[in-house]
């Protein structure tokens, strides 16, 4: 009897000491996470490289072009951290330092909100031009573009990164072999309040952006009803719609689920996996640059025009 008890205790200790036993994601969730980040890594890498070649050929630095350049930078920073996530989800064990875990974990959030910010800036500038409040918003010196971009990045490096580095994962004790599981921070009322503020802000801004873009598309469609598909202004608004679609598909679901997750974070462990899946959708925003290249290509427009002609003939 005592031998059996000792054997059972030994087996339990062996299982608990197994690093993979601390891994909370099921096989299905792991497969979804690996797929999402793999698609983001491949598509985002191709899009960033292709867009970089396009940007090199540009002579002027408009506000929109500067925002796109910053998107390439912020996407590239996220893509550098994706292999560490994939290694963790495949091996079910974090083998690197906990400091690197915090950096990789924080980077996906920094990427999401910086991308959202650059989207909003780009859309606002494009709409100012559309409503003819500004004929052309352009940096007349490259120094102006560098200074504007540097201001955003300095703010992130000085105020955001230190707070995340020193406060992120500080409230609870976490296993060194696991990563991306800092849900204990949500027990703090200040963290909850901050999350709710961000959720409401993102949701409200998204609704305003969508409403304005629909209004503009309807206005363009009425004005260019006969030559809609061949007009450059229509395709400019389509590119604007890509920004908003990325926000709705990649960013909004995470924030809406986040509101539920904060309230029920301690109810069951699988909720953490669902949160990670929704968070992985935000990484798919790296595909936006590939979409911009495709939507702006002459071949893509020709195919759409041919399809439009065939449908009208039928």
JSON list of N, CA and C in Angstrom, two decimals, residues 205-253:
[
{"chain": "A", "resi": 205, "resn": "UNK", "atom": "N", "xyz": [-14.26, 54.66, -32.49]},
{"chain": "A", "resi": 205, "resn": "UNK", "atom": "CA", "xyz": [-13.51, 55.18, -33.63]},
{"chain": "A", "resi": 205, "resn": "UNK", "atom": "C", "xyz": [-13.79, 54.33, -34.87]},
{"chain": "A", "resi": 206, "resn": "UNK", "atom": "N", "xyz": [-13.88, 53.02, -34.70]},
{"chain": "A", "resi": 206, "resn": "UNK", "atom": "CA", "xyz": [-14.16, 52.14, -35.84]},
{"chain": "A", "resi": 206, "resn": "UNK", "atom": "C", "xyz": [-15.52, 52.44, -36.45]},
{"chain": "A", "resi": 207, "resn": "UNK", "atom": "N", "xyz": [-16.53, 52.66, -35.62]},
{"chain": "A", "resi": 207, "resn": "UNK", "atom": "CA", "xyz": [-17.87, 52.99, -36.12]},
{"chain": "A", "resi": 207, "resn": "UNK", "atom": "C", "xyz": [-17.87, 54.31, -36.88]},
{"chain": "A", "resi": 208, "resn": "UNK", "atom": "N", "xyz": [-17.15, 55.29, -36.37]},
{"chain": "A", "resi": 208, "resn": "UNK", "atom": "CA", "xyz": [-17.06, 56.59, -37.04]},
{"chain": "A", "resi": 208, "resn": "UNK", "atom": "C", "xyz": [-16.35, 56.45, -38.38]},
{"chain": "A", "resi": 209, "resn": "UNK", "atom": "N", "xyz": [-15.25, 55.72, -38.41]},
{"chain": "A", "resi": 209, "resn": "UNK", "atom": "CA", "xyz": [-14.51, 55.51, -39.65]},
{"chain": "A", "resi": 209, "resn": "UNK", "atom": "C", "xyz": [-15.36, 54.81, -40.70]},
{"chain": "A", "resi": 210, "resn": "UNK", "atom": "N", "xyz": [-16.07, 53.77, -40.28]},
{"chain": "A", "resi": 210, "resn": "UNK", "atom": "CA", "xyz": [-16.91, 53.02, -41.21]},
{"chain": "A", "resi": 210, "resn": "UNK", "atom": "C", "xyz": [-18.04, 53.89, -41.75]},
{"chain": "A", "resi": 211, "resn": "UNK", "atom": "N", "xyz": [-18.68, 54.66, -40.87]},
{"chain": "A", "resi": 211, "resn": "UNK", "atom": "CA", "xyz": [-19.77, 55.53, -41.31]},
{"chain": "A", "resi": 211, "resn": "UNK", "atom": "C", "xyz": [-19.32, 56.56, -42.32]},
{"chain": "A", "resi": 212, "resn": "UNK", "atom": "N", "xyz": [-18.19, 57.20, -42.06]},
{"chain": "A", "resi": 212, "resn": "UNK", "atom": "CA", "xyz": [-17.67, 58.22, -42.98]},
{"chain": "A", "resi": 212, "resn": "UNK", "atom": "C", "xyz": [-17.28, 57.60, -44.32]},
{"chain": "A", "resi": 213, "resn": "UNK", "atom": "N", "xyz": [-16.65, 56.42, -44.28]},
{"chain": "A", "resi": 213, "resn": "UNK", "atom": "CA", "xyz": [-16.22, 55.79, -45.53]},
{"chain": "A", "resi": 213, "resn": "UNK", "atom": "C", "xyz": [-17.40, 55.34, -46.38]},
{"chain": "A", "resi": 214, "resn": "UNK", "atom": "N", "xyz": [-18.45, 54.82, -45.76]},
{"chain": "A", "resi": 214, "resn": "UNK", "atom": "CA", "xyz": [-19.66, 54.45, -46.51]},
{"chain": "A", "resi": 214, "resn": "UNK", "atom": "C", "xyz": [-20.27, 55.68, -47.15]},
{"chain": "A", "resi": 215, "resn": "UNK", "atom": "N", "xyz": [-20.32, 56.77, -46.41]},
{"chain": "A", "resi": 215, "resn": "UNK", "atom": "CA", "xyz": [-20.85, 58.04, -46.95]},
{"chain": "A", "resi": 215, "resn": "UNK", "atom": "C", "xyz": [-20.06, 58.49, -48.17]},
{"chain": "A", "resi": 216, "resn": "UNK", "atom": "N", "xyz": [-18.73, 58.40, -48.09]},
{"chain": "A", "resi": 216, "resn": "UNK", "atom": "CA", "xyz": [-17.87, 58.84, -49.19]},
{"chain": "A", "resi": 216, "resn": "UNK", "atom": "C", "xyz": [-18.04, 57.91, -50.40]},
{"chain": "A", "resi": 217, "resn": "UNK", "atom": "N", "xyz": [-18.12, 56.59, -50.16]},
{"chain": "A", "resi": 217, "resn": "UNK", "atom": "CA", "xyz": [-18.29, 55.65, -51.27]},
{"chain": "A", "resi": 217, "resn": "UNK", "atom": "C", "xyz": [-19.61, 55.88, -52.00]},
{"chain": "A", "resi": 218, "resn": "UNK", "atom": "N", "xyz": [-20.66, 56.13, -51.26]},
{"chain": "A", "resi": 218, "resn": "UNK", "atom": "CA", "xyz": [-21.95, 56.42, -51.88]},
{"chain": "A", "resi": 218, "resn": "UNK", "atom": "C", "xyz": [-21.86, 57.70, -52.71]},
{"chain": "A", "resi": 219, "resn": "UNK", "atom": "N", "xyz": [-21.18, 58.70, -52.19]},
{"chain": "A", "resi": 219, "resn": "UNK", "atom": "CA", "xyz": [-21.03, 59.97, -52.90]},
{"chain": "A", "resi": 219, "resn": "UNK", "atom": "C", "xyz": [-20.22, 59.79, -54.18]},
{"chain": "A", "resi": 220, "resn": "UNK", "atom": "N", "xyz": [-19.16, 58.98, -54.12]},
{"chain": "A", "resi": 220, "resn": "UNK", "atom": "CA", "xyz": [-18.34, 58.71, -55.31]},
{"chain": "A", "resi": 220, "resn": "UNK", "atom": "C", "xyz": [-19.12, 57.90, -56.33]},
{"chain": "A", "resi": 221, "resn": "UNK", "atom": "N", "xyz": [-19.88, 56.91, -55.86]},
{"chain": "A", "resi": 221, "resn": "UNK", "atom": "CA", "xyz": [-20.65, 56.07, -56.77]},
{"chain": "A", "resi": 221, "resn": "UNK", "atom": "C", "xyz": [-21.70, 56.88, -57.53]},
{"chain": "A", "resi": 222, "resn": "UNK", "atom": "N", "xyz": [-22.32, 57.84, -56.87]},
{"chain": "A", "resi": 222, "resn": "UNK", "atom": "CA", "xyz": [-23.32, 58.69, -57.55]},
{"chain": "A", "resi": 222, "resn": "UNK", "atom": "C", "xyz": [-22.66, 59.61, -58.57]},
{"chain": "A", "resi": 223, "resn": "UNK", "atom": "N", "xyz": [-21.49, 60.10, -58.24]},
{"chain": "A", "resi": 223, "resn": "UNK", "atom": "CA", "xyz": [-20.81, 61.04, -59.12]},
{"chain": "A", "resi": 223, "resn": "UNK", "atom": "C", "xyz": [-20.21, 60.34, -60.33]},
{"chain": "A", "resi": 224, "resn": "UNK", "atom": "N", "xyz": [-19.72, 59.10, -60.16]},
{"chain": "A", "resi": 224, "resn": "UNK", "atom": "CA", "xyz": [-19.02, 58.38, -61.23]},
{"chain": "A", "resi": 224, "resn": "UNK", "atom": "C", "xyz": [-19.77, 57.11, -61.61]},
{"chain": "A", "resi": 225, "resn": "UNK", "atom": "N", "xyz": [-21.05, 57.19, -61.73]},
{"chain": "A", "resi": 225, "resn": "UNK", "atom": "CA", "xyz": [-21.86, 55.99, -61.95]},
{"chain": "A", "resi": 225, "resn": "UNK", "atom": "C", "xyz": [-21.54, 55.30, -63.27]},
{"chain": "A", "resi": 226, "resn": "UNK", "atom": "N", "xyz": [-21.18, 56.06, -64.30]},
{"chain": "A", "resi": 226, "resn": "UNK", "atom": "CA", "xyz": [-20.92, 55.46, -65.62]},
{"chain": "A", "resi": 226, "resn": "UNK", "atom": "C", "xyz": [-19.51, 54.90, -65.76]},
{"chain": "A", "resi": 227, "resn": "UNK", "atom": "N", "xyz": [-18.54, 55.53, -65.11]},
{"chain": "A", "resi": 227, "resn": "UNK", "atom": "CA", "xyz": [-17.13, 55.08, -65.25]},
{"chain": "A", "resi": 227, "resn": "UNK", "atom": "C", "xyz": [-16.52, 54.77, -63.89]},
{"chain": "A", "resi": 228, "resn": "UNK", "atom": "N", "xyz": [-17.31, 54.11, -63.06]},
{"chain": "A", "resi": 228, "resn": "UNK", "atom": "CA", "xyz": [-16.88, 53.88, -61.68]},
{"chain": "A", "resi": 228, "resn": "UNK", "atom": "C", "xyz": [-15.63, 53.03, -61.60]},
{"chain": "A", "resi": 229, "resn": "UNK", "atom": "N", "xyz": [-15.61, 51.89, -62.31]},
{"chain": "A", "resi": 229, "resn": "UNK", "atom": "CA", "xyz": [-14.54, 50.91, -62.15]},
{"chain": "A", "resi": 229, "resn": "UNK", "atom": "C", "xyz": [-13.22, 51.34, -62.78]},
{"chain": "A", "resi": 230, "resn": "UNK", "atom": "N", "xyz": [-13.26, 52.30, -63.67]},
{"chain": "A", "resi": 230, "resn": "UNK", "atom": "CA", "xyz": [-12.04, 52.75, -64.34]},
{"chain": "A", "resi": 230, "resn": "UNK", "atom": "C", "xyz": [-11.51, 54.05, -63.79]},
{"chain": "A", "resi": 231, "resn": "UNK", "atom": "N", "xyz": [-12.18, 54.61, -62.80]},
{"chain": "A", "resi": 231, "resn": "UNK", "atom": "CA", "xyz": [-11.78, 55.91, -62.27]},
{"chain": "A", "resi": 231, "resn": "UNK", "atom": "C", "xyz": [-10.83, 55.74, -61.08]},
{"chain": "A", "resi": 232, "resn": "UNK", "atom": "N", "xyz": [-9.78, 56.57, -61.06]},
{"chain": "A", "resi": 232, "resn": "UNK", "atom": "CA", "xyz": [-8.75, 56.48, -60.03]},
{"chain": "A", "resi": 232, "resn": "UNK", "atom": "C", "xyz": [-9.30, 56.82, -58.64]},
{"chain": "A", "resi": 233, "resn": "UNK", "atom": "N", "xyz": [-10.25, 57.75, -58.59]},
{"chain": "A", "resi": 233, "resn": "UNK", "atom": "CA", "xyz": [-10.80, 58.16, -57.30]},
{"chain": "A", "resi": 233, "resn": "UNK", "atom": "C", "xyz": [-11.53, 57.01, -56.61]},
{"chain": "A", "resi": 234, "resn": "UNK", "atom": "N", "xyz": [-12.20, 56.18, -57.40]},
{"chain": "A", "resi": 234, "resn": "UNK", "atom": "CA", "xyz": [-12.90, 55.03, -56.83]},
{"chain": "A", "resi": 234, "resn": "UNK", "atom": "C", "xyz": [-11.91, 54.07, -56.18]},
{"chain": "A", "resi": 235, "resn": "UNK", "atom": "N", "xyz": [-10.80, 53.80, -56.85]},
{"chain": "A", "resi": 235, "resn": "UNK", "atom": "CA", "xyz": [-9.82, 52.87, -56.31]},
{"chain": "A", "resi": 235, "resn": "UNK", "atom": "C", "xyz": [-9.11, 53.44, -55.09]},
{"chain": "A", "resi": 236, "resn": "UNK", "atom": "N", "xyz": [-9.00, 54.75, -55.05]},
{"chain": "A", "resi": 236, "resn": "UNK", "atom": "CA", "xyz": [-8.44, 55.38, -53.84]},
{"chain": "A", "resi": 236, "resn": "UNK", "atom": "C", "xyz": [-9.34, 55.13, -52.64]},
{"chain": "A", "resi": 237, "resn": "UNK", "atom": "N", "xyz": [-10.66, 55.19, -52.86]},
{"chain": "A", "resi": 237, "resn": "UNK", "atom": "CA", "xyz": [-11.59, 54.92, -51.77]},
{"chain": "A", "resi": 237, "resn": "UNK", "atom": "C", "xyz": [-11.63, 53.43, -51.41]},
{"chain": "A", "resi": 238, "resn": "UNK", "atom": "N", "xyz": [-11.38, 52.58, -52.40]},
{"chain": "A", "resi": 238, "resn": "UNK", "atom": "CA", "xyz": [-11.30, 51.14, -52.13]},
{"chain": "A", "resi": 238, "resn": "UNK", "atom": "C", "xyz": [-10.12, 50.85, -51.19]},
{"chain": "A", "resi": 239, "resn": "UNK", "atom": "N", "xyz": [-9.01, 51.54, -51.43]},
{"chain": "A", "resi": 239, "resn": "UNK", "atom": "CA", "xyz": [-7.86, 51.37, -50.54]},
{"chain": "A", "resi": 239, "resn": "UNK", "atom": "C", "xyz": [-8.19, 51.84, -49.12]},
{"chain": "A", "resi": 240, "resn": "UNK", "atom": "N", "xyz": [-8.96, 52.92, -49.03]},
{"chain": "A", "resi": 240, "resn": "UNK", "atom": "CA", "xyz": [-9.41, 53.37, -47.71]},
{"chain": "A", "resi": 240, "resn": "UNK", "atom": "C", "xyz": [-10.25, 52.30, -47.03]},
{"chain": "A", "resi": 241, "resn": "UNK", "atom": "N", "xyz": [-11.09, 51.64, -47.82]},
{"chain": "A", "resi": 241, "resn": "UNK", "atom": "CA", "xyz": [-11.96, 50.60, -47.28]},
{"chain": "A", "resi": 241, "resn": "UNK", "atom": "C", "xyz": [-11.14, 49.41, -46.79]},
{"chain": "A", "resi": 242, "resn": "UNK", "atom": "N", "xyz": [-9.99, 49.16, -47.40]},
{"chain": "A", "resi": 242, "resn": "UNK", "atom": "CA", "xyz": [-9.11, 48.08, -46.94]},
{"chain": "A", "resi": 242, "resn": "UNK", "atom": "C", "xyz": [-8.65, 48.34, -45.52]},
{"chain": "A", "resi": 243, "resn": "UNK", "atom": "N", "xyz": [-8.27, 49.60, -45.24]},
{"chain": "A", "resi": 243, "resn": "UNK", "atom": "CA", "xyz": [-7.88, 49.96, -43.87]},
{"chain": "A", "resi": 243, "resn": "UNK", "atom": "C", "xyz": [-8.98, 49.61, -42.88]},
{"chain": "A", "resi": 244, "resn": "UNK", "atom": "N", "xyz": [-10.21, 50.01, -43.20]},
{"chain": "A", "resi": 244, "resn": "UNK", "atom": "CA", "xyz": [-11.33, 49.81, -42.27]},
{"chain": "A", "resi": 244, "resn": "UNK", "atom": "C", "xyz": [-11.68, 48.33, -42.15]},
{"chain": "A", "resi": 245, "resn": "UNK", "atom": "N", "xyz": [-11.61, 47.60, -43.26]},
{"chain": "A", "resi": 245, "resn": "UNK", "atom": "CA", "xyz": [-11.88, 46.16, -43.22]},
{"chain": "A", "resi": 245, "resn": "UNK", "atom": "C", "xyz": [-10.88, 45.43, -42.34]},
{"chain": "A", "resi": 246, "resn": "UNK", "atom": "N", "xyz": [-9.61, 45.84, -42.40]},
{"chain": "A", "resi": 246, "resn": "UNK", "atom": "CA", "xyz": [-8.60, 45.24, -41.55]},
{"chain": "A", "resi": 246, "resn": "UNK", "atom": "C", "xyz": [-8.91, 45.50, -40.07]},
{"chain": "A", "resi": 247, "resn": "UNK", "atom": "N", "xyz": [-9.34, 46.73, -39.77]},
{"chain": "A", "resi": 247, "resn": "UNK", "atom": "CA", "xyz": [-9.71, 47.06, -38.39]},
{"chain": "A", "resi": 247, "resn": "UNK", "atom": "C", "xyz": [-10.87, 46.20, -37.92]},
{"chain": "A", "resi": 248, "resn": "UNK", "atom": "N", "xyz": [-11.90, 46.06, -38.77]},
{"chain": "A", "resi": 248, "resn": "UNK", "atom": "CA", "xyz": [-13.09, 45.30, -38.39]},
{"chain": "A", "resi": 248, "resn": "UNK", "atom": "C", "xyz": [-12.80, 43.81, -38.25]},
{"chain": "A", "resi": 249, "resn": "UNK", "atom": "N", "xyz": [-12.01, 43.26, -39.17]},
{"chain": "A", "resi": 249, "resn": "UNK", "atom": "CA", "xyz": [-11.74, 41.82, -39.17]},
{"chain": "A", "resi": 249, "resn": "UNK", "atom": "C", "xyz": [-10.68, 41.43, -38.15]},
{"chain": "A", "resi": 250, "resn": "UNK", "atom": "N", "xyz": [-9.62, 42.23, -38.04]},
{"chain": "A", "resi": 250, "resn": "UNK", "atom": "CA", "xyz": [-8.47, 41.84, -37.22]},
{"chain": "A", "resi": 250, "resn": "UNK", "atom": "C", "xyz": [-8.49, 42.43, -35.80]},
{"chain": "A", "resi": 251, "resn": "UNK", "atom": "N", "xyz": [-8.89, 43.69, -35.65]},
{"chain": "A", "resi": 251, "resn": "UNK", "atom": "CA", "xyz": [-8.77, 44.37, -34.37]},
{"chain": "A", "resi": 251, "resn": "UNK", "atom": "C", "xyz": [-10.05, 44.34, -33.53]},
{"chain": "A", "resi": 252, "resn": "UNK", "atom": "N", "xyz": [-11.18, 44.58, -34.18]},
{"chain": "A", "resi": 252, "resn": "UNK", "atom": "CA", "xyz": [-12.44, 44.71, -33.44]},
{"chain": "A", "resi": 252, "resn": "UNK", "atom": "C", "xyz": [-12.86, 43.43, -32.72]},
{"chain": "A", "resi": 253, "resn": "UNK", "atom": "N", "xyz": [-12.76, 42.23, -33.34]},
{"chain": "A", "resi": 253, "resn": "UNK", "atom": "CA", "xyz": [-13.15, 41.01, -32.62]},
{"chain": "A", "resi": 253, "resn": "UNK", "atom": "C", "xyz": [-12.37, 40.80, -31.32]}
]
